[in-house]
Structure formats: structure tokens, C-alpha cells
PDB file of C-alpha atoms in Angstrom:
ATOM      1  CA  UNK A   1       0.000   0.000   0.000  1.00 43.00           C
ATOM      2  CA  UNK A   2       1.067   3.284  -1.019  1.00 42.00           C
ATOM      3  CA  UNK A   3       0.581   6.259   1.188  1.00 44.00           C
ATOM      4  CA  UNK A   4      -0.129   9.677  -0.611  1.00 40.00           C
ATOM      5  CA  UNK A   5       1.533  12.547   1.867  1.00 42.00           C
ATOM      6  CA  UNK A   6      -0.087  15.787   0.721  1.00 41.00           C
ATOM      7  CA  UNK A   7       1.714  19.247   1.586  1.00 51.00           C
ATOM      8  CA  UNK A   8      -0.940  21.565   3.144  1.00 60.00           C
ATOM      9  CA  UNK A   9      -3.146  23.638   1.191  1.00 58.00           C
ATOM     10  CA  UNK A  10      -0.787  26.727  -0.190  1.00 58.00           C
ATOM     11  CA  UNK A  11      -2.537  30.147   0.886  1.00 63.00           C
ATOM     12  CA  UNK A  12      -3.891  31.974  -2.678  1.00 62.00           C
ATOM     13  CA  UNK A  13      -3.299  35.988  -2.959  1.00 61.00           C
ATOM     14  CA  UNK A  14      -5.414  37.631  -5.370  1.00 60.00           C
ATOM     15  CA  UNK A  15      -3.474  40.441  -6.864  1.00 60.00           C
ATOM     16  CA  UNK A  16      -5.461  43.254  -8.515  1.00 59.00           C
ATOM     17  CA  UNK A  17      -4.122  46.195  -9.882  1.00 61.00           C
ATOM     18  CA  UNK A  18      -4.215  49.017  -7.822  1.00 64.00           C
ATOM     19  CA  UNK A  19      -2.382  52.373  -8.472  1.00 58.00           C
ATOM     20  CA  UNK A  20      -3.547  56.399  -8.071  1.00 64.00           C
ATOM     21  CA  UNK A  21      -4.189  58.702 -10.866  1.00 63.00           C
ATOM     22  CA  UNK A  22      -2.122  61.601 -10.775  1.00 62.00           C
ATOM     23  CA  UNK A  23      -2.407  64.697 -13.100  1.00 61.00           C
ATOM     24  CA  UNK A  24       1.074  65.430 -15.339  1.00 57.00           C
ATOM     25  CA  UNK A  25       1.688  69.075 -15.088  1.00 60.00           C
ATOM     26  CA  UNK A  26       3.126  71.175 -17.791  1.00 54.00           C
ATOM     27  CA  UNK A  27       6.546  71.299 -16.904  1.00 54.00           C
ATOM     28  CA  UNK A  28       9.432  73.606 -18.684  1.00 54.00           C
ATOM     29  CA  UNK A  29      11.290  72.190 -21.381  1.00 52.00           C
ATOM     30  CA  UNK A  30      15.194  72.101 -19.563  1.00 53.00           C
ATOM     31  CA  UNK A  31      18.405  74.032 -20.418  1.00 58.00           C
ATOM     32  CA  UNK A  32      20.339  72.739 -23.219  1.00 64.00           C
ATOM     33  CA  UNK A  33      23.918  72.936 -21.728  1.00 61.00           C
ATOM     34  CA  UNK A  34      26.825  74.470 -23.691  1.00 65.00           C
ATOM     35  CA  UNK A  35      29.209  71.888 -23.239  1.00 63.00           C
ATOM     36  CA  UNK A  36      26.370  69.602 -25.393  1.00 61.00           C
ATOM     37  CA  UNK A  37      27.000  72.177 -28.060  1.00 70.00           C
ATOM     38  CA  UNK A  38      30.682  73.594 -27.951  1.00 70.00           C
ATOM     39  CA  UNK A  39      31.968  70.403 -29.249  1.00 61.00           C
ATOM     40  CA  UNK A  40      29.894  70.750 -32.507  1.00 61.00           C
ATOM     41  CA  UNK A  41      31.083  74.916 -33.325  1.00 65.00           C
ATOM     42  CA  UNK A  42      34.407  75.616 -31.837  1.00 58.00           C
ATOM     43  CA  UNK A  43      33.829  79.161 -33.066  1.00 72.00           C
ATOM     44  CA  UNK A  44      32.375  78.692 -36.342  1.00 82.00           C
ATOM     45  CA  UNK A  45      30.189  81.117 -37.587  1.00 89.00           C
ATOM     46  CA  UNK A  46      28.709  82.927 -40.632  1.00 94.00           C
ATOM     47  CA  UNK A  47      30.139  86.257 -41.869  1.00 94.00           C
ATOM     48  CA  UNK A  48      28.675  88.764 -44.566  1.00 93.00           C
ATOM     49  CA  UNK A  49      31.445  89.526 -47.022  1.00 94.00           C
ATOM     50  CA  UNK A  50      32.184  93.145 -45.921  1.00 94.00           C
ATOM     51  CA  UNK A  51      32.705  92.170 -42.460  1.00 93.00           C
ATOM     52  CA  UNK A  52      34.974  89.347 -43.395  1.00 95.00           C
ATOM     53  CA  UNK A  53      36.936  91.618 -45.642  1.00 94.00           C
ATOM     54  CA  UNK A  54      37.596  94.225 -42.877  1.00 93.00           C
ATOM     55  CA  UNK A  55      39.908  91.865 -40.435  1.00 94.00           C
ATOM     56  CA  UNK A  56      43.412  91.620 -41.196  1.00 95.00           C
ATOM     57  CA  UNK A  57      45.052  88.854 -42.686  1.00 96.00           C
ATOM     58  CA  UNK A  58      47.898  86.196 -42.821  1.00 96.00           C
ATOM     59  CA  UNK A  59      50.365  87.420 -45.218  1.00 96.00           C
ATOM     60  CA  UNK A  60      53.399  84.369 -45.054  1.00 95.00           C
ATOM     61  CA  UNK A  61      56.159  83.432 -43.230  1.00 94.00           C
ATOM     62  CA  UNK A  62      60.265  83.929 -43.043  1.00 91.00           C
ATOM     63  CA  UNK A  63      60.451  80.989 -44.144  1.00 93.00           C
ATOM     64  CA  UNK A  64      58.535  81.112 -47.391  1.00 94.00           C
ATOM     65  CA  UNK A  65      55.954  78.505 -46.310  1.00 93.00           C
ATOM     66  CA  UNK A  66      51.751  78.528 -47.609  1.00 94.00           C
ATOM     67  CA  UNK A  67      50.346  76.475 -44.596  1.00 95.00           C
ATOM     68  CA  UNK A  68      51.386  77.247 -40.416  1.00 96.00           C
ATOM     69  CA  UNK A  69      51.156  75.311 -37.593  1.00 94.00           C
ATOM     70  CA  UNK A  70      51.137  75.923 -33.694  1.00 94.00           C
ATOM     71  CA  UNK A  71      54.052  77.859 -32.668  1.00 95.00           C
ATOM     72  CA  UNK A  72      54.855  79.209 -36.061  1.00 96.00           C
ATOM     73  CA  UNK A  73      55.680  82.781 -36.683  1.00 96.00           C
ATOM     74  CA  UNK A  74      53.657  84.649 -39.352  1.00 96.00           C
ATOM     75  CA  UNK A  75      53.762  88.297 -40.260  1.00 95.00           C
ATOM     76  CA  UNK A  76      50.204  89.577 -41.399  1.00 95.00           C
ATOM     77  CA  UNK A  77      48.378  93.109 -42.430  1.00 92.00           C
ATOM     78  CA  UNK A  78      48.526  95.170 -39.198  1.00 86.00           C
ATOM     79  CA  UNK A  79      45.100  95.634 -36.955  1.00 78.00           C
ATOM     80  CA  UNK A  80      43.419  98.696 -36.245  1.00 75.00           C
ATOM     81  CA  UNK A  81      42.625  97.129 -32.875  1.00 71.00           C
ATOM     82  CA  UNK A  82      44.759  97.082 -30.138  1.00 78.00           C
ATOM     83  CA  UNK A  83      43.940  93.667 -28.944  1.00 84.00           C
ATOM     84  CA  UNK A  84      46.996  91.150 -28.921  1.00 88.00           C
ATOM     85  CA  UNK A  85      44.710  88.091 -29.048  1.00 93.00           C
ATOM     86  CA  UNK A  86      42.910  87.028 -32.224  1.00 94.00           C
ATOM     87  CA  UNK A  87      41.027  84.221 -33.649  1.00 93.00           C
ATOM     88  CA  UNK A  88      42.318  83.062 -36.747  1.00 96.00           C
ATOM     89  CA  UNK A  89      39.386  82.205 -39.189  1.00 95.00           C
ATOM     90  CA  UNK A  90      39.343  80.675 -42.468  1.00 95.00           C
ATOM     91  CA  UNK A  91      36.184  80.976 -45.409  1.00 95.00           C
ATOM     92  CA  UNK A  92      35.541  77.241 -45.667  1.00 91.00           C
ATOM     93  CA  UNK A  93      32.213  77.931 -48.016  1.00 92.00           C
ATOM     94  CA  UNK A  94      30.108  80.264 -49.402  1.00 95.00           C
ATOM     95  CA  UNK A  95      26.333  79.756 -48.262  1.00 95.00           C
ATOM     96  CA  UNK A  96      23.302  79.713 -50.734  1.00 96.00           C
ATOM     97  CA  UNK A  97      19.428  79.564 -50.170  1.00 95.00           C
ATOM     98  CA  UNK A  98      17.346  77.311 -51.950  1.00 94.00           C
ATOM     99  CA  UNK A  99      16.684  80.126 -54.363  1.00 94.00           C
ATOM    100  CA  UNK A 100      20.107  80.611 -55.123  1.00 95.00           C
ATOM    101  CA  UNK A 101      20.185  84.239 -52.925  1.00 96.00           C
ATOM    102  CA  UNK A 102      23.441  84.793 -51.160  1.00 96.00           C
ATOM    103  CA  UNK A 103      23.448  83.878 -47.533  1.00 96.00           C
ATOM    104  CA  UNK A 104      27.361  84.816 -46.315  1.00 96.00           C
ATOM    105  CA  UNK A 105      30.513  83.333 -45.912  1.00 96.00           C
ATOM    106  CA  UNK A 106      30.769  80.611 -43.568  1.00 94.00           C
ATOM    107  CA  UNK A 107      33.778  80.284 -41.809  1.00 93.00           C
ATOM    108  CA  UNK A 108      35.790  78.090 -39.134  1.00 91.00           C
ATOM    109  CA  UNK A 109      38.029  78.949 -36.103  1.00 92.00           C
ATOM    110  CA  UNK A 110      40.903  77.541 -37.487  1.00 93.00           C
ATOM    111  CA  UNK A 111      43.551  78.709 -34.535  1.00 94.00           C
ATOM    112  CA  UNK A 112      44.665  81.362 -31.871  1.00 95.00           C
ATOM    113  CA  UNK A 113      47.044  83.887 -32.654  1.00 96.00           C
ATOM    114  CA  UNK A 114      48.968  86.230 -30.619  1.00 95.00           C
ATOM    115  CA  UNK A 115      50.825  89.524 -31.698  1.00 92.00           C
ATOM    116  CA  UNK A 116      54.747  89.296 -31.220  1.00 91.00           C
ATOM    117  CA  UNK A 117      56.596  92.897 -30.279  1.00 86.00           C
ATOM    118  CA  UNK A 118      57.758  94.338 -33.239  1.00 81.00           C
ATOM    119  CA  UNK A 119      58.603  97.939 -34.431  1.00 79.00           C
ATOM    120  CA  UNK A 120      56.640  97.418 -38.081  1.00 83.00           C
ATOM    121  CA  UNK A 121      54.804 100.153 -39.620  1.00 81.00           C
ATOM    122  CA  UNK A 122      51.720  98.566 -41.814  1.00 86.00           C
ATOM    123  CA  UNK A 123      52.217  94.718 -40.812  1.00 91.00           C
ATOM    124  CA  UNK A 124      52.172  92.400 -37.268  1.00 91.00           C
ATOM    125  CA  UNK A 125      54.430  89.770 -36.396  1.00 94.00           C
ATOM    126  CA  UNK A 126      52.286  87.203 -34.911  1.00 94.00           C
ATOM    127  CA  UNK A 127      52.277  84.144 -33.037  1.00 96.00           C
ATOM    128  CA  UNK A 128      50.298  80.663 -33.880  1.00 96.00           C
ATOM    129  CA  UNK A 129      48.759  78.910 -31.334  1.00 95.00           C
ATOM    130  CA  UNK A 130      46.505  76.263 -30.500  1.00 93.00           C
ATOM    131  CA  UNK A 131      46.041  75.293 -34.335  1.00 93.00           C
ATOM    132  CA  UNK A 132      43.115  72.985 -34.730  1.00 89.00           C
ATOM    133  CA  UNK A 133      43.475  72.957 -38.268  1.00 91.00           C
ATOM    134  CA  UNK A 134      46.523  74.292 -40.832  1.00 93.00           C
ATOM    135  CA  UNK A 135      46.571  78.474 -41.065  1.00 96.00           C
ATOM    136  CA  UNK A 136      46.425  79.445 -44.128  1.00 96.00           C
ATOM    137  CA  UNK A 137      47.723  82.752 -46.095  1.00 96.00           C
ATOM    138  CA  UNK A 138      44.389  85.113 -46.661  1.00 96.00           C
ATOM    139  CA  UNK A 139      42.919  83.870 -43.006  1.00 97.00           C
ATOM    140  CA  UNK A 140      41.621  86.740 -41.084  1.00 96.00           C
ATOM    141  CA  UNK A 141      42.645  88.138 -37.750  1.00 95.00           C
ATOM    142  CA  UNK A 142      39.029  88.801 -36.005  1.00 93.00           C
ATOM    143  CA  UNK A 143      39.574  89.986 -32.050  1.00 91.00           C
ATOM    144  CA  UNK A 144      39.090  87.426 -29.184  1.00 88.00           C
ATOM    145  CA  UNK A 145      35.779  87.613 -27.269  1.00 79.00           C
ATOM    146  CA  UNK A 146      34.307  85.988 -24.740  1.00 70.00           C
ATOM    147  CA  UNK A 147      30.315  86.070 -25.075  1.00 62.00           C
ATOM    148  CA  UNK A 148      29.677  82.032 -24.978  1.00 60.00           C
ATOM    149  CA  UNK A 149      26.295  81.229 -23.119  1.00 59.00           C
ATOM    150  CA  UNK A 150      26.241  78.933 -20.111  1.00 58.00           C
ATOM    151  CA  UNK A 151      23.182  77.331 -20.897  1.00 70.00           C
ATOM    152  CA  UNK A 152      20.068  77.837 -23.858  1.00 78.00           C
ATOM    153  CA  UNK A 153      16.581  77.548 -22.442  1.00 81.00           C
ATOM    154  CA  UNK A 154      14.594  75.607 -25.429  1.00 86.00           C
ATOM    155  CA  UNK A 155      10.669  76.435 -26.587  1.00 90.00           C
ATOM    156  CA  UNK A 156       9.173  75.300 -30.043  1.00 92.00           C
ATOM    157  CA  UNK A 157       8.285  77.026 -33.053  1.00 94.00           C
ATOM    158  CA  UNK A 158       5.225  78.153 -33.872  1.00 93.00           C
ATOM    159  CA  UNK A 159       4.679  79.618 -37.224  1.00 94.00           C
ATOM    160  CA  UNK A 160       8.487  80.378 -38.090  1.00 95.00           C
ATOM    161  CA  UNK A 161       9.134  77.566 -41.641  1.00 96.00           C
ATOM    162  CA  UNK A 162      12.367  77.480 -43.638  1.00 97.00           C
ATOM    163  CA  UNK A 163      14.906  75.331 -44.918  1.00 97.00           C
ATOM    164  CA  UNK A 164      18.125  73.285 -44.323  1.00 96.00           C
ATOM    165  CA  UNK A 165      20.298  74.515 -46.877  1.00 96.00           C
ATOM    166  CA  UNK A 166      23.616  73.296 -45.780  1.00 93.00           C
ATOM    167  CA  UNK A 167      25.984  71.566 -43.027  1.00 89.00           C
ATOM    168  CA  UNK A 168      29.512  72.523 -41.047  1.00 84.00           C
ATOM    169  CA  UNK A 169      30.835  69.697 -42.895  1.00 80.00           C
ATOM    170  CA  UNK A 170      29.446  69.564 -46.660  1.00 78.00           C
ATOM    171  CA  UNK A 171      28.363  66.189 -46.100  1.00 81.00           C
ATOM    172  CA  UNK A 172      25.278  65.579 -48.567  1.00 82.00           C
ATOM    173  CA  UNK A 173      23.393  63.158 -45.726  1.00 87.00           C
ATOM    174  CA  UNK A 174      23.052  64.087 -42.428  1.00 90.00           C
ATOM    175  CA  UNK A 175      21.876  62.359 -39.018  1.00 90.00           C
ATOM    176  CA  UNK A 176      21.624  62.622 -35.328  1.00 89.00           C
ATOM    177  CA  UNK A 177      24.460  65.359 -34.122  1.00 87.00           C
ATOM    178  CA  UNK A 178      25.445  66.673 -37.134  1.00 89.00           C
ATOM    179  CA  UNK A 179      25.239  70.972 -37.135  1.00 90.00           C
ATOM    180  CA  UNK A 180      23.547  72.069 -39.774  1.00 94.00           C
ATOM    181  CA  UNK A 181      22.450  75.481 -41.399  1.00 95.00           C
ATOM    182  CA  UNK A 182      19.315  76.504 -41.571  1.00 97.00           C
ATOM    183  CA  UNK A 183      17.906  80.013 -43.687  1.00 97.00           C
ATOM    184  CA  UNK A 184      16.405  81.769 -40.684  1.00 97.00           C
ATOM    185  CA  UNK A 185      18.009  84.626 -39.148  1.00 95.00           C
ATOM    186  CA  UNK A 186      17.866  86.846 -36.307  1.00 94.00           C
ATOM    187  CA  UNK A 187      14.751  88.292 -36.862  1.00 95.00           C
ATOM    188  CA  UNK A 188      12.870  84.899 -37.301  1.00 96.00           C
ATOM    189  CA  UNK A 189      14.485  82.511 -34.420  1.00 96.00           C
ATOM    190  CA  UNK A 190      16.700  82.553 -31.359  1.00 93.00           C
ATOM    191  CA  UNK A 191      18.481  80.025 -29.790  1.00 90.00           C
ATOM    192  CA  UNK A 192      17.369  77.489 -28.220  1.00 91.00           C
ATOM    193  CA  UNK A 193      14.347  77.207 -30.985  1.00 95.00           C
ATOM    194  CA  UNK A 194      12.881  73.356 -31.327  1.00 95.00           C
ATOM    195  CA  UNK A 195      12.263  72.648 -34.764  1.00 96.00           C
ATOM    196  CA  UNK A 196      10.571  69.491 -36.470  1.00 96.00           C
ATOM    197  CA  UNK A 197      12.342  68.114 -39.543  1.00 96.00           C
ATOM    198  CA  UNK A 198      10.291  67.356 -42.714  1.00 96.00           C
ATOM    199  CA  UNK A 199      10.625  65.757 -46.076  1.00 92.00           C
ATOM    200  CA  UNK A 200       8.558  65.757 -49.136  1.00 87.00           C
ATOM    201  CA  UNK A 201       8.665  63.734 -51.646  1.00 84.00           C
ATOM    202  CA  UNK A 202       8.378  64.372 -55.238  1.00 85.00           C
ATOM    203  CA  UNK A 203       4.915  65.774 -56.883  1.00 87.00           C
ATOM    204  CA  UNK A 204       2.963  63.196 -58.694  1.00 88.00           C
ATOM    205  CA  UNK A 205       1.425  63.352 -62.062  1.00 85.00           C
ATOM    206  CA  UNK A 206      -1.959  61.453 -61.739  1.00 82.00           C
ATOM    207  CA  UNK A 207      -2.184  59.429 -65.306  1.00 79.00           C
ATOM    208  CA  UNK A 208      -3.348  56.146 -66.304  1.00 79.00           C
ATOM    209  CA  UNK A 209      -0.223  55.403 -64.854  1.00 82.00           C
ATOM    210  CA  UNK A 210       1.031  57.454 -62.142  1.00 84.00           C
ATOM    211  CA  UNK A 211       4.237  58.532 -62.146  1.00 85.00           C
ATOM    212  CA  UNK A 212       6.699  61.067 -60.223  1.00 85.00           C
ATOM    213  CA  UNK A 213       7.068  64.903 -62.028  1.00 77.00           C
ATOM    214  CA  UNK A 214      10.710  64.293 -63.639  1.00 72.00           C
ATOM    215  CA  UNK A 215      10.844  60.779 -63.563  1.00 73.00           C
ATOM    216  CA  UNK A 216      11.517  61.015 -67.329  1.00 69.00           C
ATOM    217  CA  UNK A 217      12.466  64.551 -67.825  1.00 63.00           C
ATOM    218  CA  UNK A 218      14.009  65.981 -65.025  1.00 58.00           C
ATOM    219  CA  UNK A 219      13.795  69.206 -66.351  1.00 53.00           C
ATOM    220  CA  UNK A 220       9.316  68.933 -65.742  1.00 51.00           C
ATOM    221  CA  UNK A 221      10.862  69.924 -61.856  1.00 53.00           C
ATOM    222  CA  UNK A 222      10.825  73.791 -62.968  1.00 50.00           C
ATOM    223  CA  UNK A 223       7.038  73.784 -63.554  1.00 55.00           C
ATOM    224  CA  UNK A 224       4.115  73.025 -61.236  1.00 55.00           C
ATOM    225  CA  UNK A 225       0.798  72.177 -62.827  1.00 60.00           C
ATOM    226  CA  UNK A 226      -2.773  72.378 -61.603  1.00 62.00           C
ATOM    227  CA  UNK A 227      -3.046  68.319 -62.271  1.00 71.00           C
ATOM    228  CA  UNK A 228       0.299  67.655 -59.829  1.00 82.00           C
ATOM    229  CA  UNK A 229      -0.603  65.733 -56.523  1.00 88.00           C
ATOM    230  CA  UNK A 230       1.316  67.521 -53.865  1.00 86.00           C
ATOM    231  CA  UNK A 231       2.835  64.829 -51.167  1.00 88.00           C
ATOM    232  CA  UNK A 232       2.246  65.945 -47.750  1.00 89.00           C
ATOM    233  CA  UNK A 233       5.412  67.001 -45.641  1.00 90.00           C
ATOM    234  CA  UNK A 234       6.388  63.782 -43.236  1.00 92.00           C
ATOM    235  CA  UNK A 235       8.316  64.531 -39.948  1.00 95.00           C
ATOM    236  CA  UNK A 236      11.549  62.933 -39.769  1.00 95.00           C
ATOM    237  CA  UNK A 237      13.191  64.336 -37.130  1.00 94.00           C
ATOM    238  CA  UNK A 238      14.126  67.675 -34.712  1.00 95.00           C
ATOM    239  CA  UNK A 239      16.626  70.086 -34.659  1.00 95.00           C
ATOM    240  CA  UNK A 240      17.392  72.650 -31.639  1.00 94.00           C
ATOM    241  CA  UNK A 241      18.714  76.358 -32.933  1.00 94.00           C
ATOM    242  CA  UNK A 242      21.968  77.013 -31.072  1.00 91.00           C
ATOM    243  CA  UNK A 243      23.828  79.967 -32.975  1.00 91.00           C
ATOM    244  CA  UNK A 244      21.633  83.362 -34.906  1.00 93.00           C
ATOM    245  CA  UNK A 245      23.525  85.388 -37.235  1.00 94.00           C
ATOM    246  CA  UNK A 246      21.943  87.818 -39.470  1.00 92.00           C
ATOM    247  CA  UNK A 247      20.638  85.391 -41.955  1.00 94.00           C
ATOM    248  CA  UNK A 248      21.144  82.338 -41.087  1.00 96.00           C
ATOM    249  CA  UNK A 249      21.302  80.162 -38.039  1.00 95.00           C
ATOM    250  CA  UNK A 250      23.003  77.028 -36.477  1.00 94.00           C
ATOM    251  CA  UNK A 251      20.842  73.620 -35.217  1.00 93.00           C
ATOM    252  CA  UNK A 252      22.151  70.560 -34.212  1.00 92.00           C
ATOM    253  CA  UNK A 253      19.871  67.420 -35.382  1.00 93.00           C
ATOM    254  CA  UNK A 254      19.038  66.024 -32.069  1.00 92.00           C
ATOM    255  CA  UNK A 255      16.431  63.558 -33.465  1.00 92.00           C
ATOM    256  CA  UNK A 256      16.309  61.889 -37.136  1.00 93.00           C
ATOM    257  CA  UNK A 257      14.340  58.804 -38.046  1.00 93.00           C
ATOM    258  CA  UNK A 258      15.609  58.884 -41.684  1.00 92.00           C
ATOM    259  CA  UNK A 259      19.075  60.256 -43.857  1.00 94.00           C
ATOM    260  CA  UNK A 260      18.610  64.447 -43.996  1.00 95.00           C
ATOM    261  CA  UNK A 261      19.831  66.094 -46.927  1.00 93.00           C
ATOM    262  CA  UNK A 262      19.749  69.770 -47.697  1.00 94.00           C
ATOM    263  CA  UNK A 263      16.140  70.912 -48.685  1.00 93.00           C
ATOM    264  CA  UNK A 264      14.516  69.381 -45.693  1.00 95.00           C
ATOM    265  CA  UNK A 265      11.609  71.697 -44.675  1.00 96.00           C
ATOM    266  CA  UNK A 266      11.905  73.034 -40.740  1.00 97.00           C
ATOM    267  CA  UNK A 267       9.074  74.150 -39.499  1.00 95.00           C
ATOM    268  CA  UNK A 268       6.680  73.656 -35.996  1.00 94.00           C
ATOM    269  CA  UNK A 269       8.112  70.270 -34.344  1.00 92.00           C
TER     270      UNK A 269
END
């Protein structure tokens, strides 16, 4: 005979959801540090020609060379300022809307320079330093200042709309963290501006076969017709305005579900 020992009966919880309902309160959108952003600049900016013409510039070297380094001695055009310390920039592009209107000159922060004592009538000796990238003869002498922001409070667009019409780097797609430039100035945004990203595609030409305006003759692009289906702009990602200049402003893509390319509508995220 075989004896069956059963364990007591096991106590049963019933567990139901419980919880409380709580009301989510607008709260402000946070600062966007600098250090986020300083990485993505170092002192780039965009320039109108006049103003770029102004500064002095690298003329060459004792030594006959076309490119400097950190530590190099370079004479250049003398300053009307009296400032020692100068950023040396260099015009890395010349920026265009999508309507072909000229923008400015976009230029990088290339190195520091220093002037070196010298009794010299319509020049300066000067002094490279901290060279990020190779001086060049032609690269302007523009006076050190410190006005960099601690922090950029962010708030969305409203009705402000415009385009990305080019990038620090040329590159043809763009993602997450790249800087890019987009054709609203001063007037129109400020930094720390949230703006959605959107792409359209091509206009449709509603036949017995449909077919994309250009597919065959990509010169059709210069005319729109009463019988072309618009596409609707699709959001593709967010960028947050860090720099304003007169024309023109800086973003950095902070969100992008697909490739960006220059064209991409900015507008209310």
C-alpha cells in the first residue's frame, strides 16, 4: 500500500491592480547645456562679405611657407585694434538659399594667434597657437571675445518655416548630431528654438499610370501644374537652434528617423 503525503493547502493571494491617478503638469522644457553644443562649433560662424573683408590677414612666413602650424611665426596686415589676441578664421564655403540668394561666408576657427613685439609700420608679427586645423595665407585676424552662453533655455516654433540649406561639414546626408544650417536669421528665431524636420517627396502626375514629375524629364521639376498631386510634408526628425547670425542660423539634429539632406523643410516640431 502506497501512502499519498499531501503538503498543506498553499494560501492563494489575489493580486489586482491598484495604483492612483495623478495629473502630469506642464513642466518647462530644460536648459540645453553648452558643453552639449561647444563640441559641434568651436567658433564657427557665418560672416557677410564686408565684415569678413575688414579683419586683417595672414600674409606668409620667413620661411617662405603657404600652410602654419602651432608655434609658427607669421607676419600679417597690421590691426586697427589694439587687442593682442585674435582668432584666426578661415572661409571654408560660401552659403546659398534654396533660391540661389546669397546667404554669407561661412567660416571656421581655425587657430589662436597672438601679436609678437615688433617695431613694423603697416604689418604684425604674430604668433600661432593652438592650431586645430593648418593656417592658411588670406585667413583673417578677427579679435578674441568671450560672449559664450552657459546654458540655452529651449521652446518650439510656432509659425516660423524654412529650410536646411547646408551643413559645417558639406556632407550631402546628415543624421543625429550633425550641425547644420538653416535660412532663418535673427529676426525669425533665437536660440534654443525646437524645430521638427520634414521631407517631401516628389509631386505626382496622376495618369493612367502614375508617375513622379521628372521621372523622365528631369527638367518637368521647374514647372508646377494644376493636375500635380502635392505629397504631404512627413516629420523625420528635430533640430534645436543654437547659434543666430543675421541670416542664417546654427541647429544641431538632435532627433532623425531617416538620412537628412539639404532641402529638408523646418518648421513647428
Amino acid at each position: 500500500i502506497i501512502d499519498l503525503v499531501r503538503q498543506p493547502a498553499k494560501a492563494e493571494i489575489k493580486i489586482s491592480p491598484e495604483g492612483t491617478k495623478s495629473v502630469k503638469l506642464a513642466e518647462p522644457i530644460p536648459a540645453l547645456p553648452w558643453s552639449t553644443i561647444r563640441p559641434f562649433i568651436e567658433n564657427d560662424q557665418i560672416m557677410q562679405q564686408v565684415e569678413y573683408d575688414r579683419h586683417p590677414y595672414i600674409l606668409g612666413n620667413q620661411d617662405g611657407s603657404v600652410l602654419f602650424a602651432s608655434n609658427n611665426i607669421a607676419l600679417s596686415k597690421a590691426s586697427r585694434s589694439y587687442q593682442t589676441k585674435f582668432n584666426v578664421l578661415h572661409k571654408q564655403n560660401e552659403i546659398y538659399d534654396m533660391a540661389g540668394n546669397f546667404i554669407g561666408l561661412q567660416v571656421r576657427h581655425v587657430a589662436n594667434a597672438e601679436a609678437v613685439d615688433a617695431d613694423l609700420d603697416n604689418q604684425r608679427l604674430i604668433k600661432i597657437e593652438d592650431a586645430n586645423y593648418e593656417v592658411q595665407r588670406g585667413d583673417r585676424l578677427v579679435p578674441q571675445e568671450d560672449n559664450e552662453p552657459t546654458s540655452i533655455t529651449l521652446s518650439g516654433a510656432t509659425d516660423q518655416r524654412g529650410f536646411i540649406i547646408d551643413d559645417l561639414e558639406q556632407h550631402r546626408l546628415l543624421g543625429k548630431y550633425n550641425v547644420v544650417i538653416v535660412d532663418l536669421g535673427s529676426d525669425q528665431v533665437s536660440a534654443g528654438m525646437v524645430m521638427g524636420i520634414y521631407a517631401q517627396g516628389p509631386n505626382i502626375i496622376d495618369d493612367v499610370t502614375p508617375k513622379y514629375k521628372g521621372e523622365n524629364n528631369p527638367l518637368a521639376n521647374a514647372f508646377i501644374l494644376d493636375s500635380d498631386i502635392i505629397q504631404p510634408a512627413l516629420k523625420i526628425g528635430e533640430i534645436v537652434v543654437f547659434k543666430v547670425f543675421e541670416k542664417a542660423s546654427y541647429a544641431l539634429i538632435t532627433r532623425s528617423s531617416k538620412v537628412i539632406s539639404r532641402g529638408a523643410i523646418v518648421a513647428r516640431p
